[in-house]
Amino acid sequence: IAGLLEIMFLLIGSIIIIIRVGAHNSVVPFEVSGPYSIGFSSIMFASVFSILDFTGSGVVTTISEEISKPKKNIGKSIVIAMILTAVALIPAAYALTVGWGVSSIGSFATHSDAGLTVFSRYLGPVGLVLLIVFTINSYLSNGVSKATAVSRWWYSAARDHVVFPETIGKINEKHHSPANAVVIWALLSFVLDVVMGLIFGPLSAAFVLEAGTGISIIIVHMIANTSLTIYTKRVDKFNLLKHGILPSIATIVGLIVVYFTMSNIFTKYFTAPSAVNDAYFASFIITILWILGGGIVVTLYYRMKKPEILRDAGEFNMKSKI
């Protein structure tokens, strides 16, 4: 209910802002080139951060073992979640841009509370308070979604004896949840956040960690797209549109984003060296090595040394366990 109220507030608030802006509405925010554009490469780099706004919309896939009729319900849930997310974010992004002022948008990113300022300007104290309340709720929900997703991944891997120790694959007898995975993930995340914050400062550390996370999400989805095509062909369930064309389009888009992100990071690293740009560069390199290098090494290890673990991975039913 809170999530739907948040979406309704953002949509209605955005419409009010757009109406009150009046003649200052513009198509400039949608231009890829021009005096106020940051360029296609930077837009692709920005998409690495914006993809994190969709965190939680696909979390239902991580609890597929715990819901009824997963093949039917998961697909519907993801489509509905993505549509609602777009409805909430796209109008709001445009409204904030024109509400702040296209000609002065350069100061938007450097302002400490730009979103609050725009909503307060056009919706008054009530709009300001509601935005603060819904923002806090959104951050809390986002944290729960991340904890749910990561803990289920870690738990499933540990339960199937892949990478993680067995202790992470244990279920809490009282709450029937992967408590060990949740606690360990939370502790590691806390330590990482604090260490990065002490090194780079809170704001820069957040950008660096988000860059690595965004790139990871995109690459993991690309790998999943390719795996889907190969797997459905192997089990003779391949559908050209669902398992061939659509995953390939998504992968191509992901490759474009990763390429221009890499170009942007490398350019800044070599032409404008700074602690933050160095950190972006290191974050990108570590992310690529972690996903591709680590993934290939781990896969080859289990394929050559423990093929039965790969064969049996995922053969589990939560209800039968509980």
PDB file of C-alpha atoms in Angstrom:
ATOM      1  CA  ILE A   1       0.000   0.000   0.000  1.00  0.00           C
ATOM      2  CA  ALA A   2       2.794   2.414   0.924  1.00  0.00           C
ATOM      3  CA  GLY A   3       4.502   1.729  -2.406  1.00  0.00           C
ATOM      4  CA  LEU A   4       1.332   2.468  -4.391  1.00  0.00           C
ATOM      5  CA  LEU A   5       0.766   5.660  -2.401  1.00  0.00           C
ATOM      6  CA  GLU A   6       4.346   6.693  -3.180  1.00  0.00           C
ATOM      7  CA  ILE A   7       3.818   6.115  -6.905  1.00  0.00           C
ATOM      8  CA  MET A   8       0.548   8.069  -6.857  1.00  0.00           C
ATOM      9  CA  PHE A   9       2.179  10.951  -4.980  1.00  0.00           C
ATOM     10  CA  LEU A  10       5.126  11.163  -7.380  1.00  0.00           C
ATOM     11  CA  LEU A  11       2.858  10.999 -10.431  1.00  0.00           C
ATOM     12  CA  ILE A  12       0.330  13.542  -9.159  1.00  0.00           C
ATOM     13  CA  GLY A  13       3.063  15.800  -7.787  1.00  0.00           C
ATOM     14  CA  SER A  14       4.928  15.666 -11.104  1.00  0.00           C
ATOM     15  CA  ILE A  15       1.797  16.564 -13.051  1.00  0.00           C
ATOM     16  CA  ILE A  16       1.166  19.539 -10.741  1.00  0.00           C
ATOM     17  CA  ILE A  17       4.755  20.755 -11.175  1.00  0.00           C
ATOM     18  CA  ILE A  18       4.594  20.384 -14.960  1.00  0.00           C
ATOM     19  CA  ILE A  19       1.305  22.305 -15.098  1.00  0.00           C
ATOM     20  CA  ARG A  20       2.590  25.084 -12.840  1.00  0.00           C
ATOM     21  CA  VAL A  21       5.819  25.398 -14.836  1.00  0.00           C
ATOM     22  CA  GLY A  22       3.640  26.344 -17.805  1.00  0.00           C
ATOM     23  CA  ALA A  23       5.504  27.931 -20.703  1.00  0.00           C
ATOM     24  CA  HIS A  24       8.848  26.821 -19.290  1.00  0.00           C
ATOM     25  CA  ASN A  25       8.129  23.208 -20.240  1.00  0.00           C
ATOM     26  CA  SER A  26      10.585  22.089 -22.902  1.00  0.00           C
ATOM     27  CA  VAL A  27      11.763  19.176 -25.025  1.00  0.00           C
ATOM     28  CA  VAL A  28      15.360  20.064 -24.177  1.00  0.00           C
ATOM     29  CA  PRO A  29      15.574  17.451 -21.356  1.00  0.00           C
ATOM     30  CA  PHE A  30      15.068  14.760 -23.995  1.00  0.00           C
ATOM     31  CA  GLU A  31      17.808  15.993 -26.330  1.00  0.00           C
ATOM     32  CA  VAL A  32      20.959  13.876 -26.633  1.00  0.00           C
ATOM     33  CA  SER A  33      23.005  16.770 -28.008  1.00  0.00           C
ATOM     34  CA  GLY A  34      22.769  20.506 -27.544  1.00  0.00           C
ATOM     35  CA  PRO A  35      23.928  23.282 -25.218  1.00  0.00           C
ATOM     36  CA  TYR A  36      22.468  21.614 -22.121  1.00  0.00           C
ATOM     37  CA  SER A  37      23.270  18.008 -23.002  1.00  0.00           C
ATOM     38  CA  ILE A  38      26.147  16.154 -21.362  1.00  0.00           C
ATOM     39  CA  GLY A  39      26.658  13.913 -24.391  1.00  0.00           C
ATOM     40  CA  PHE A  40      25.691  10.355 -25.232  1.00  0.00           C
ATOM     41  CA  SER A  41      28.672   8.807 -23.426  1.00  0.00           C
ATOM     42  CA  SER A  42      27.807  10.552 -20.167  1.00  0.00           C
ATOM     43  CA  ILE A  43      24.141   9.610 -20.558  1.00  0.00           C
ATOM     44  CA  MET A  44      25.148   5.957 -20.794  1.00  0.00           C
ATOM     45  CA  PHE A  45      27.340   6.393 -17.718  1.00  0.00           C
ATOM     46  CA  ALA A  46      24.384   7.954 -15.907  1.00  0.00           C
ATOM     47  CA  SER A  47      22.236   4.939 -16.793  1.00  0.00           C
ATOM     48  CA  VAL A  48      24.565   2.823 -14.658  1.00  0.00           C
ATOM     49  CA  PHE A  49      23.348   4.830 -11.674  1.00  0.00           C
ATOM     50  CA  SER A  50      19.721   5.101 -12.789  1.00  0.00           C
ATOM     51  CA  ILE A  51      19.356   1.334 -13.119  1.00  0.00           C
ATOM     52  CA  LEU A  52      19.655   1.213  -9.340  1.00  0.00           C
ATOM     53  CA  ASP A  53      16.305   3.042  -9.187  1.00  0.00           C
ATOM     54  CA  PHE A  54      14.759  -0.197 -10.420  1.00  0.00           C
ATOM     55  CA  THR A  55      16.281  -2.192  -7.562  1.00  0.00           C
ATOM     56  CA  GLY A  56      13.491  -4.220  -6.016  1.00  0.00           C
ATOM     57  CA  SER A  57      11.350  -4.498  -9.151  1.00  0.00           C
ATOM     58  CA  GLY A  58      12.921  -7.870  -9.934  1.00  0.00           C
ATOM     59  CA  VAL A  59      13.396  -9.114  -6.382  1.00  0.00           C
ATOM     60  CA  VAL A  60      10.442 -11.464  -6.861  1.00  0.00           C
ATOM     61  CA  THR A  61      12.709 -13.726  -8.931  1.00  0.00           C
ATOM     62  CA  THR A  62      14.874 -14.385  -5.882  1.00  0.00           C
ATOM     63  CA  ILE A  63      11.942 -15.739  -3.858  1.00  0.00           C
ATOM     64  CA  SER A  64      10.577 -17.958  -6.625  1.00  0.00           C
ATOM     65  CA  GLU A  65      11.064 -21.018  -4.416  1.00  0.00           C
ATOM     66  CA  GLU A  66       8.734 -19.528  -1.816  1.00  0.00           C
ATOM     67  CA  ILE A  67       5.702 -18.510  -3.883  1.00  0.00           C
ATOM     68  CA  SER A  68       2.926 -20.484  -5.534  1.00  0.00           C
ATOM     69  CA  LYS A  69       2.839 -20.921  -9.317  1.00  0.00           C
ATOM     70  CA  PRO A  70       6.170 -19.114  -9.838  1.00  0.00           C
ATOM     71  CA  LYS A  71       6.252 -19.600 -13.621  1.00  0.00           C
ATOM     72  CA  LYS A  72       2.947 -17.753 -13.916  1.00  0.00           C
ATOM     73  CA  ASN A  73       3.204 -15.147 -11.180  1.00  0.00           C
ATOM     74  CA  ILE A  74       6.844 -14.041 -11.466  1.00  0.00           C
ATOM     75  CA  GLY A  75       6.546 -12.826 -15.050  1.00  0.00           C
ATOM     76  CA  LYS A  76       3.389 -10.859 -14.284  1.00  0.00           C
ATOM     77  CA  SER A  77       4.927  -9.358 -11.156  1.00  0.00           C
ATOM     78  CA  ILE A  78       8.030  -8.147 -12.994  1.00  0.00           C
ATOM     79  CA  VAL A  79       6.048  -6.564 -15.845  1.00  0.00           C
ATOM     80  CA  ILE A  80       3.703  -4.780 -13.427  1.00  0.00           C
ATOM     81  CA  ALA A  81       6.614  -3.638 -11.241  1.00  0.00           C
ATOM     82  CA  MET A  82       8.556  -2.235 -14.207  1.00  0.00           C
ATOM     83  CA  ILE A  83       5.507  -0.359 -15.520  1.00  0.00           C
ATOM     84  CA  LEU A  84       4.755   1.142 -12.104  1.00  0.00           C
ATOM     85  CA  THR A  85       8.411   2.091 -11.651  1.00  0.00           C
ATOM     86  CA  ALA A  86       8.450   3.863 -15.019  1.00  0.00           C
ATOM     87  CA  VAL A  87       5.202   5.663 -14.180  1.00  0.00           C
ATOM     88  CA  ALA A  88       6.746   6.908 -10.944  1.00  0.00           C
ATOM     89  CA  LEU A  89      10.207   7.875 -12.183  1.00  0.00           C
ATOM     90  CA  ILE A  90       9.955   9.194 -15.752  1.00  0.00           C
ATOM     91  CA  PRO A  91       7.418  12.000 -15.141  1.00  0.00           C
ATOM     92  CA  ALA A  92       9.184  12.865 -11.869  1.00  0.00           C
ATOM     93  CA  ALA A  93      12.580  13.140 -13.581  1.00  0.00           C
ATOM     94  CA  TYR A  94      11.158  15.511 -16.195  1.00  0.00           C
ATOM     95  CA  ALA A  95       9.214  17.533 -13.620  1.00  0.00           C
ATOM     96  CA  LEU A  96      12.302  18.016 -11.455  1.00  0.00           C
ATOM     97  CA  THR A  97      14.306  19.147 -14.491  1.00  0.00           C
ATOM     98  CA  VAL A  98      11.860  21.782 -15.736  1.00  0.00           C
ATOM     99  CA  GLY A  99      10.862  22.681 -12.178  1.00  0.00           C
ATOM    100  CA  TRP A 100      14.455  23.497 -11.330  1.00  0.00           C
ATOM    101  CA  GLY A 101      14.962  25.274 -14.642  1.00  0.00           C
ATOM    102  CA  VAL A 102      16.613  23.884 -17.756  1.00  0.00           C
ATOM    103  CA  SER A 103      18.984  26.834 -18.084  1.00  0.00           C
ATOM    104  CA  SER A 104      20.305  26.337 -14.545  1.00  0.00           C
ATOM    105  CA  ILE A 105      20.229  22.545 -14.437  1.00  0.00           C
ATOM    106  CA  GLY A 106      24.004  22.452 -13.947  1.00  0.00           C
ATOM    107  CA  SER A 107      23.513  23.438 -10.311  1.00  0.00           C
ATOM    108  CA  PHE A 108      20.940  20.691  -9.701  1.00  0.00           C
ATOM    109  CA  ALA A 109      23.516  17.968  -9.051  1.00  0.00           C
ATOM    110  CA  THR A 110      25.582  20.101  -6.698  1.00  0.00           C
ATOM    111  CA  HIS A 111      22.617  21.195  -4.584  1.00  0.00           C
ATOM    112  CA  SER A 112      22.197  19.231  -1.375  1.00  0.00           C
ATOM    113  CA  ASP A 113      18.382  18.972  -1.545  1.00  0.00           C
ATOM    114  CA  ALA A 114      17.364  19.757  -5.121  1.00  0.00           C
ATOM    115  CA  GLY A 115      14.335  17.450  -5.168  1.00  0.00           C
ATOM    116  CA  LEU A 116      13.020  18.804  -1.886  1.00  0.00           C
ATOM    117  CA  THR A 117      13.520  22.355  -3.133  1.00  0.00           C
ATOM    118  CA  VAL A 118      11.471  21.779  -6.302  1.00  0.00           C
ATOM    119  CA  PHE A 119       8.614  20.012  -4.524  1.00  0.00           C
ATOM    120  CA  SER A 120       8.548  22.688  -1.819  1.00  0.00           C
ATOM    121  CA  ARG A 121       8.495  25.452  -4.451  1.00  0.00           C
ATOM    122  CA  TYR A 122       5.523  24.060  -6.368  1.00  0.00           C
ATOM    123  CA  LEU A 123       3.633  21.942  -3.806  1.00  0.00           C
ATOM    124  CA  GLY A 124       4.301  23.888  -0.632  1.00  0.00           C
ATOM    125  CA  PRO A 125       4.982  22.537   2.879  1.00  0.00           C
ATOM    126  CA  VAL A 126       2.558  19.630   2.468  1.00  0.00           C
ATOM    127  CA  GLY A 127       4.310  18.413  -0.671  1.00  0.00           C
ATOM    128  CA  LEU A 128       7.688  18.818   1.014  1.00  0.00           C
ATOM    129  CA  VAL A 129       6.699  16.772   4.072  1.00  0.00           C
ATOM    130  CA  LEU A 130       5.081  14.049   1.973  1.00  0.00           C
ATOM    131  CA  LEU A 131       8.173  13.783  -0.234  1.00  0.00           C
ATOM    132  CA  ILE A 132      10.397  13.400   2.838  1.00  0.00           C
ATOM    133  CA  VAL A 133       8.119  10.717   4.306  1.00  0.00           C
ATOM    134  CA  PHE A 134       7.878   8.767   1.058  1.00  0.00           C
ATOM    135  CA  THR A 135      11.617   9.102   0.426  1.00  0.00           C
ATOM    136  CA  ILE A 136      12.398   7.607   3.827  1.00  0.00           C
ATOM    137  CA  ASN A 137       9.903   4.817   3.153  1.00  0.00           C
ATOM    138  CA  SER A 138      11.480   4.214  -0.251  1.00  0.00           C
ATOM    139  CA  TYR A 139      14.980   3.896   1.195  1.00  0.00           C
ATOM    140  CA  LEU A 140      13.757   1.480   3.857  1.00  0.00           C
ATOM    141  CA  SER A 141      11.898  -0.591   1.250  1.00  0.00           C
ATOM    142  CA  ASN A 142      14.963  -0.549  -0.986  1.00  0.00           C
ATOM    143  CA  GLY A 143      17.081  -1.853   1.875  1.00  0.00           C
ATOM    144  CA  VAL A 144      14.617  -4.656   2.549  1.00  0.00           C
ATOM    145  CA  SER A 145      14.538  -5.566  -1.154  1.00  0.00           C
ATOM    146  CA  LYS A 146      18.329  -5.730  -1.348  1.00  0.00           C
ATOM    147  CA  ALA A 147      18.555  -7.800   1.817  1.00  0.00           C
ATOM    148  CA  THR A 148      15.873 -10.152   0.516  1.00  0.00           C
ATOM    149  CA  ALA A 149      17.496 -10.557  -2.889  1.00  0.00           C
ATOM    150  CA  VAL A 150      21.115 -10.973  -1.787  1.00  0.00           C
ATOM    151  CA  SER A 151      20.314 -13.217   1.176  1.00  0.00           C
ATOM    152  CA  ARG A 152      18.271 -15.546  -1.061  1.00  0.00           C
ATOM    153  CA  TRP A 153      21.096 -15.718  -3.607  1.00  0.00           C
ATOM    154  CA  TRP A 154      23.690 -16.445  -0.958  1.00  0.00           C
ATOM    155  CA  TYR A 155      21.433 -18.907   0.817  1.00  0.00           C
ATOM    156  CA  SER A 156      20.627 -20.804  -2.399  1.00  0.00           C
ATOM    157  CA  ALA A 157      24.288 -21.006  -3.391  1.00  0.00           C
ATOM    158  CA  ALA A 158      25.362 -22.184   0.075  1.00  0.00           C
ATOM    159  CA  ARG A 159      22.523 -24.699   0.239  1.00  0.00           C
ATOM    160  CA  ASP A 160      23.636 -26.131  -3.106  1.00  0.00           C
ATOM    161  CA  HIS A 161      27.300 -26.166  -1.927  1.00  0.00           C
ATOM    162  CA  VAL A 162      28.389 -23.519  -4.443  1.00  0.00           C
ATOM    163  CA  VAL A 163      31.096 -21.054  -3.281  1.00  0.00           C
ATOM    164  CA  PHE A 164      29.571 -20.128   0.084  1.00  0.00           C
ATOM    165  CA  PRO A 165      30.009 -22.156   3.308  1.00  0.00           C
ATOM    166  CA  GLU A 166      27.128 -24.333   4.504  1.00  0.00           C
ATOM    167  CA  THR A 167      26.436 -22.117   7.516  1.00  0.00           C
ATOM    168  CA  ILE A 168      25.020 -19.447   5.185  1.00  0.00           C
ATOM    169  CA  GLY A 169      22.623 -22.029   3.767  1.00  0.00           C
ATOM    170  CA  LYS A 170      20.793 -22.625   7.039  1.00  0.00           C
ATOM    171  CA  ILE A 171      17.183 -21.611   7.682  1.00  0.00           C
ATOM    172  CA  ASN A 172      16.055 -19.984  10.931  1.00  0.00           C
ATOM    173  CA  GLU A 173      13.791 -22.559  12.577  1.00  0.00           C
ATOM    174  CA  LYS A 174      11.439 -19.961  14.042  1.00  0.00           C
ATOM    175  CA  HIS A 175      11.051 -17.503  11.163  1.00  0.00           C
ATOM    176  CA  HIS A 176      11.846 -19.880   8.269  1.00  0.00           C
ATOM    177  CA  SER A 177      14.182 -17.317   6.708  1.00  0.00           C
ATOM    178  CA  PRO A 178      17.881 -17.402   5.692  1.00  0.00           C
ATOM    179  CA  ALA A 179      18.896 -15.484   8.807  1.00  0.00           C
ATOM    180  CA  ASN A 180      22.614 -16.292   8.601  1.00  0.00           C
ATOM    181  CA  ALA A 181      22.822 -14.990   5.047  1.00  0.00           C
ATOM    182  CA  VAL A 182      20.997 -11.782   6.000  1.00  0.00           C
ATOM    183  CA  VAL A 183      23.217 -11.097   9.021  1.00  0.00           C
ATOM    184  CA  ILE A 184      26.500 -11.814   7.228  1.00  0.00           C
ATOM    185  CA  TRP A 185      25.505  -9.713   4.212  1.00  0.00           C
ATOM    186  CA  ALA A 186      24.452  -6.815   6.458  1.00  0.00           C
ATOM    187  CA  LEU A 187      27.721  -6.914   8.415  1.00  0.00           C
ATOM    188  CA  LEU A 188      29.896  -7.071   5.292  1.00  0.00           C
ATOM    189  CA  SER A 189      27.922  -4.254   3.663  1.00  0.00           C
ATOM    190  CA  PHE A 190      28.264  -2.111   6.772  1.00  0.00           C
ATOM    191  CA  VAL A 191      32.024  -2.636   6.945  1.00  0.00           C
ATOM    192  CA  LEU A 192      32.465  -1.928   3.219  1.00  0.00           C
ATOM    193  CA  ASP A 193      30.354   1.238   3.376  1.00  0.00           C
ATOM    194  CA  VAL A 194      32.203   2.577   6.411  1.00  0.00           C
ATOM    195  CA  VAL A 195      35.655   1.842   4.977  1.00  0.00           C
ATOM    196  CA  MET A 196      34.818   3.422   1.614  1.00  0.00           C
ATOM    197  CA  GLY A 197      33.248   6.389   3.371  1.00  0.00           C
ATOM    198  CA  LEU A 198      36.363   6.975   5.442  1.00  0.00           C
ATOM    199  CA  ILE A 199      38.581   6.786   2.346  1.00  0.00           C
ATOM    200  CA  PHE A 200      36.574   8.858  -0.146  1.00  0.00           C
ATOM    201  CA  GLY A 201      34.002  10.650   1.985  1.00  0.00           C
ATOM    202  CA  PRO A 202      30.295   9.695   2.118  1.00  0.00           C
ATOM    203  CA  LEU A 203      29.205  11.240  -1.197  1.00  0.00           C
ATOM    204  CA  SER A 204      32.087  10.071  -3.395  1.00  0.00           C
ATOM    205  CA  ALA A 205      32.050   6.635  -1.760  1.00  0.00           C
ATOM    206  CA  ALA A 206      28.353   6.290  -2.573  1.00  0.00           C
ATOM    207  CA  PHE A 207      28.980   7.136  -6.243  1.00  0.00           C
ATOM    208  CA  VAL A 208      31.881   4.693  -6.511  1.00  0.00           C
ATOM    209  CA  LEU A 209      29.958   1.835  -4.892  1.00  0.00           C
ATOM    210  CA  GLU A 210      26.864   2.574  -6.969  1.00  0.00           C
ATOM    211  CA  ALA A 211      28.930   2.591 -10.165  1.00  0.00           C
ATOM    212  CA  GLY A 212      30.308  -0.859  -9.398  1.00  0.00           C
ATOM    213  CA  THR A 213      26.865  -2.120  -8.419  1.00  0.00           C
ATOM    214  CA  GLY A 214      25.196  -0.717 -11.534  1.00  0.00           C
ATOM    215  CA  ILE A 215      27.811  -2.183 -13.866  1.00  0.00           C
ATOM    216  CA  SER A 216      27.502  -5.530 -12.080  1.00  0.00           C
ATOM    217  CA  ILE A 217      23.727  -5.571 -12.471  1.00  0.00           C
ATOM    218  CA  ILE A 218      23.949  -4.827 -16.197  1.00  0.00           C
ATOM    219  CA  ILE A 219      26.620  -7.458 -16.890  1.00  0.00           C
ATOM    220  CA  VAL A 220      24.855 -10.101 -14.794  1.00  0.00           C
ATOM    221  CA  HIS A 221      21.658  -9.495 -16.764  1.00  0.00           C
ATOM    222  CA  MET A 222      23.598  -9.818 -20.015  1.00  0.00           C
ATOM    223  CA  ILE A 223      25.004 -13.149 -18.852  1.00  0.00           C
ATOM    224  CA  ALA A 224      21.521 -14.273 -17.805  1.00  0.00           C
ATOM    225  CA  ASN A 225      20.131 -13.309 -21.223  1.00  0.00           C
ATOM    226  CA  THR A 226      22.747 -15.407 -22.996  1.00  0.00           C
ATOM    227  CA  SER A 227      22.257 -18.290 -20.578  1.00  0.00           C
ATOM    228  CA  LEU A 228      18.507 -18.242 -21.216  1.00  0.00           C
ATOM    229  CA  THR A 229      19.019 -18.581 -24.965  1.00  0.00           C
ATOM    230  CA  ILE A 230      21.513 -21.428 -24.606  1.00  0.00           C
ATOM    231  CA  TYR A 231      19.486 -23.260 -21.950  1.00  0.00           C
ATOM    232  CA  THR A 232      16.156 -23.149 -23.788  1.00  0.00           C
ATOM    233  CA  LYS A 233      17.829 -24.494 -26.917  1.00  0.00           C
ATOM    234  CA  ARG A 234      19.431 -27.285 -24.909  1.00  0.00           C
ATOM    235  CA  VAL A 235      16.118 -28.419 -23.366  1.00  0.00           C
ATOM    236  CA  ASP A 236      14.238 -27.927 -26.648  1.00  0.00           C
ATOM    237  CA  LYS A 237      11.959 -25.146 -25.352  1.00  0.00           C
ATOM    238  CA  PHE A 238      13.390 -22.334 -27.459  1.00  0.00           C
ATOM    239  CA  ASN A 239      11.031 -19.598 -28.648  1.00  0.00           C
ATOM    240  CA  LEU A 240      12.579 -17.195 -31.158  1.00  0.00           C
ATOM    241  CA  LEU A 241      10.922 -14.060 -29.781  1.00  0.00           C
ATOM    242  CA  LYS A 242      11.044 -14.753 -26.022  1.00  0.00           C
ATOM    243  CA  HIS A 243      14.333 -16.621 -25.846  1.00  0.00           C
ATOM    244  CA  GLY A 244      16.205 -15.249 -28.849  1.00  0.00           C
ATOM    245  CA  ILE A 245      15.262 -11.780 -30.077  1.00  0.00           C
ATOM    246  CA  LEU A 246      14.233 -10.050 -26.828  1.00  0.00           C
ATOM    247  CA  PRO A 247      17.202 -11.265 -24.727  1.00  0.00           C
ATOM    248  CA  SER A 248      19.573 -10.350 -27.565  1.00  0.00           C
ATOM    249  CA  ILE A 249      18.173  -6.810 -27.787  1.00  0.00           C
ATOM    250  CA  ALA A 250      18.580  -6.386 -24.023  1.00  0.00           C
ATOM    251  CA  THR A 251      22.152  -7.671 -24.220  1.00  0.00           C
ATOM    252  CA  ILE A 252      23.031  -5.292 -27.064  1.00  0.00           C
ATOM    253  CA  VAL A 253      21.657  -2.353 -25.061  1.00  0.00           C
ATOM    254  CA  GLY A 254      23.702  -3.526 -22.078  1.00  0.00           C
ATOM    255  CA  LEU A 255      26.848  -3.728 -24.197  1.00  0.00           C
ATOM    256  CA  ILE A 256      26.305  -0.170 -25.431  1.00  0.00           C
ATOM    257  CA  VAL A 257      25.905   1.084 -21.865  1.00  0.00           C
ATOM    258  CA  VAL A 258      29.005  -0.774 -20.648  1.00  0.00           C
ATOM    259  CA  TYR A 259      31.092   0.402 -23.613  1.00  0.00           C
ATOM    260  CA  PHE A 260      30.289   4.097 -23.173  1.00  0.00           C
ATOM    261  CA  THR A 261      30.582   3.798 -19.401  1.00  0.00           C
ATOM    262  CA  MET A 262      34.043   2.324 -19.860  1.00  0.00           C
ATOM    263  CA  SER A 263      34.910   5.096 -22.318  1.00  0.00           C
ATOM    264  CA  ASN A 264      33.738   7.763 -19.879  1.00  0.00           C
ATOM    265  CA  ILE A 265      35.607   6.280 -16.915  1.00  0.00           C
ATOM    266  CA  PHE A 266      38.846   5.715 -18.845  1.00  0.00           C
ATOM    267  CA  THR A 267      38.756   9.206 -20.368  1.00  0.00           C
ATOM    268  CA  LYS A 268      38.339  10.880 -16.982  1.00  0.00           C
ATOM    269  CA  TYR A 269      40.973   8.620 -15.434  1.00  0.00           C
ATOM    270  CA  PHE A 270      43.631   9.617 -17.982  1.00  0.00           C
ATOM    271  CA  THR A 271      42.643  13.240 -18.671  1.00  0.00           C
ATOM    272  CA  ALA A 272      41.383  14.434 -15.281  1.00  0.00           C
ATOM    273  CA  PRO A 273      43.105  12.379 -12.590  1.00  0.00           C
ATOM    274  CA  SER A 274      41.591  12.734  -9.143  1.00  0.00           C
ATOM    275  CA  ALA A 275      40.850  10.528  -6.163  1.00  0.00           C
ATOM    276  CA  VAL A 276      37.248  10.012  -7.268  1.00  0.00           C
ATOM    277  CA  ASN A 277      38.087   9.315 -10.931  1.00  0.00           C
ATOM    278  CA  ASP A 278      40.799   6.903  -9.821  1.00  0.00           C
ATOM    279  CA  ALA A 279      38.237   5.173  -7.621  1.00  0.00           C
ATOM    280  CA  TYR A 280      35.758   4.931 -10.513  1.00  0.00           C
ATOM    281  CA  PHE A 281      38.486   3.351 -12.633  1.00  0.00           C
ATOM    282  CA  ALA A 282      39.427   0.863  -9.907  1.00  0.00           C
ATOM    283  CA  SER A 283      35.759   0.076  -9.273  1.00  0.00           C
ATOM    284  CA  PHE A 284      35.192  -0.682 -12.957  1.00  0.00           C
ATOM    285  CA  ILE A 285      38.272  -2.910 -13.283  1.00  0.00           C
ATOM    286  CA  ILE A 286      37.515  -4.820 -10.082  1.00  0.00           C
ATOM    287  CA  THR A 287      33.883  -5.289 -11.127  1.00  0.00           C
ATOM    288  CA  ILE A 288      34.828  -6.697 -14.531  1.00  0.00           C
ATOM    289  CA  LEU A 289      37.442  -9.033 -13.050  1.00  0.00           C
ATOM    290  CA  TRP A 290      35.085 -10.105 -10.276  1.00  0.00           C
ATOM    291  CA  ILE A 291      32.216 -10.985 -12.620  1.00  0.00           C
ATOM    292  CA  LEU A 292      33.993 -12.335 -15.677  1.00  0.00           C
ATOM    293  CA  GLY A 293      37.216 -13.653 -14.163  1.00  0.00           C
ATOM    294  CA  GLY A 294      35.655 -14.929 -10.965  1.00  0.00           C
ATOM    295  CA  GLY A 295      32.614 -16.320 -12.752  1.00  0.00           C
ATOM    296  CA  ILE A 296      34.669 -18.180 -15.348  1.00  0.00           C
ATOM    297  CA  VAL A 297      37.116 -19.559 -12.784  1.00  0.00           C
ATOM    298  CA  VAL A 298      34.369 -20.738 -10.435  1.00  0.00           C
ATOM    299  CA  THR A 299      32.319 -22.266 -13.251  1.00  0.00           C
ATOM    300  CA  LEU A 300      35.306 -24.132 -14.689  1.00  0.00           C
ATOM    301  CA  TYR A 301      36.293 -25.364 -11.231  1.00  0.00           C
ATOM    302  CA  TYR A 302      32.892 -26.881 -10.484  1.00  0.00           C
ATOM    303  CA  ARG A 303      32.473 -28.170 -14.012  1.00  0.00           C
ATOM    304  CA  MET A 304      35.806 -30.002 -13.885  1.00  0.00           C
ATOM    305  CA  LYS A 305      36.052 -30.942 -10.204  1.00  0.00           C
ATOM    306  CA  LYS A 306      32.460 -31.128  -8.957  1.00  0.00           C
ATOM    307  CA  PRO A 307      30.089 -31.497 -11.917  1.00  0.00           C
ATOM    308  CA  GLU A 308      27.396 -33.092  -9.753  1.00  0.00           C
ATOM    309  CA  ILE A 309      27.031 -29.846  -7.788  1.00  0.00           C
ATOM    310  CA  LEU A 310      26.343 -27.853 -10.934  1.00  0.00           C
ATOM    311  CA  ARG A 311      23.953 -30.541 -12.149  1.00  0.00           C
ATOM    312  CA  ASP A 312      21.903 -30.548  -8.948  1.00  0.00           C
ATOM    313  CA  ALA A 313      22.018 -26.797  -8.233  1.00  0.00           C
ATOM    314  CA  GLY A 314      18.542 -25.330  -7.900  1.00  0.00           C
ATOM    315  CA  GLU A 315      16.808 -28.699  -7.464  1.00  0.00           C
ATOM    316  CA  PHE A 316      15.014 -27.665  -4.300  1.00  0.00           C
ATOM    317  CA  ASN A 317      11.562 -26.792  -3.005  1.00  0.00           C
ATOM    318  CA  MET A 318      11.219 -24.433  -0.055  1.00  0.00           C
ATOM    319  CA  LYS A 319       7.866 -25.832   1.073  1.00  0.00           C
ATOM    320  CA  SER A 320       9.189 -29.367   1.252  1.00  0.00           C
ATOM    321  CA  LYS A 321      12.074 -28.106   3.386  1.00  0.00           C
ATOM    322  CA  ILE A 322       9.830 -26.214   5.789  1.00  0.00           C
TER     323      ILE A 322
END
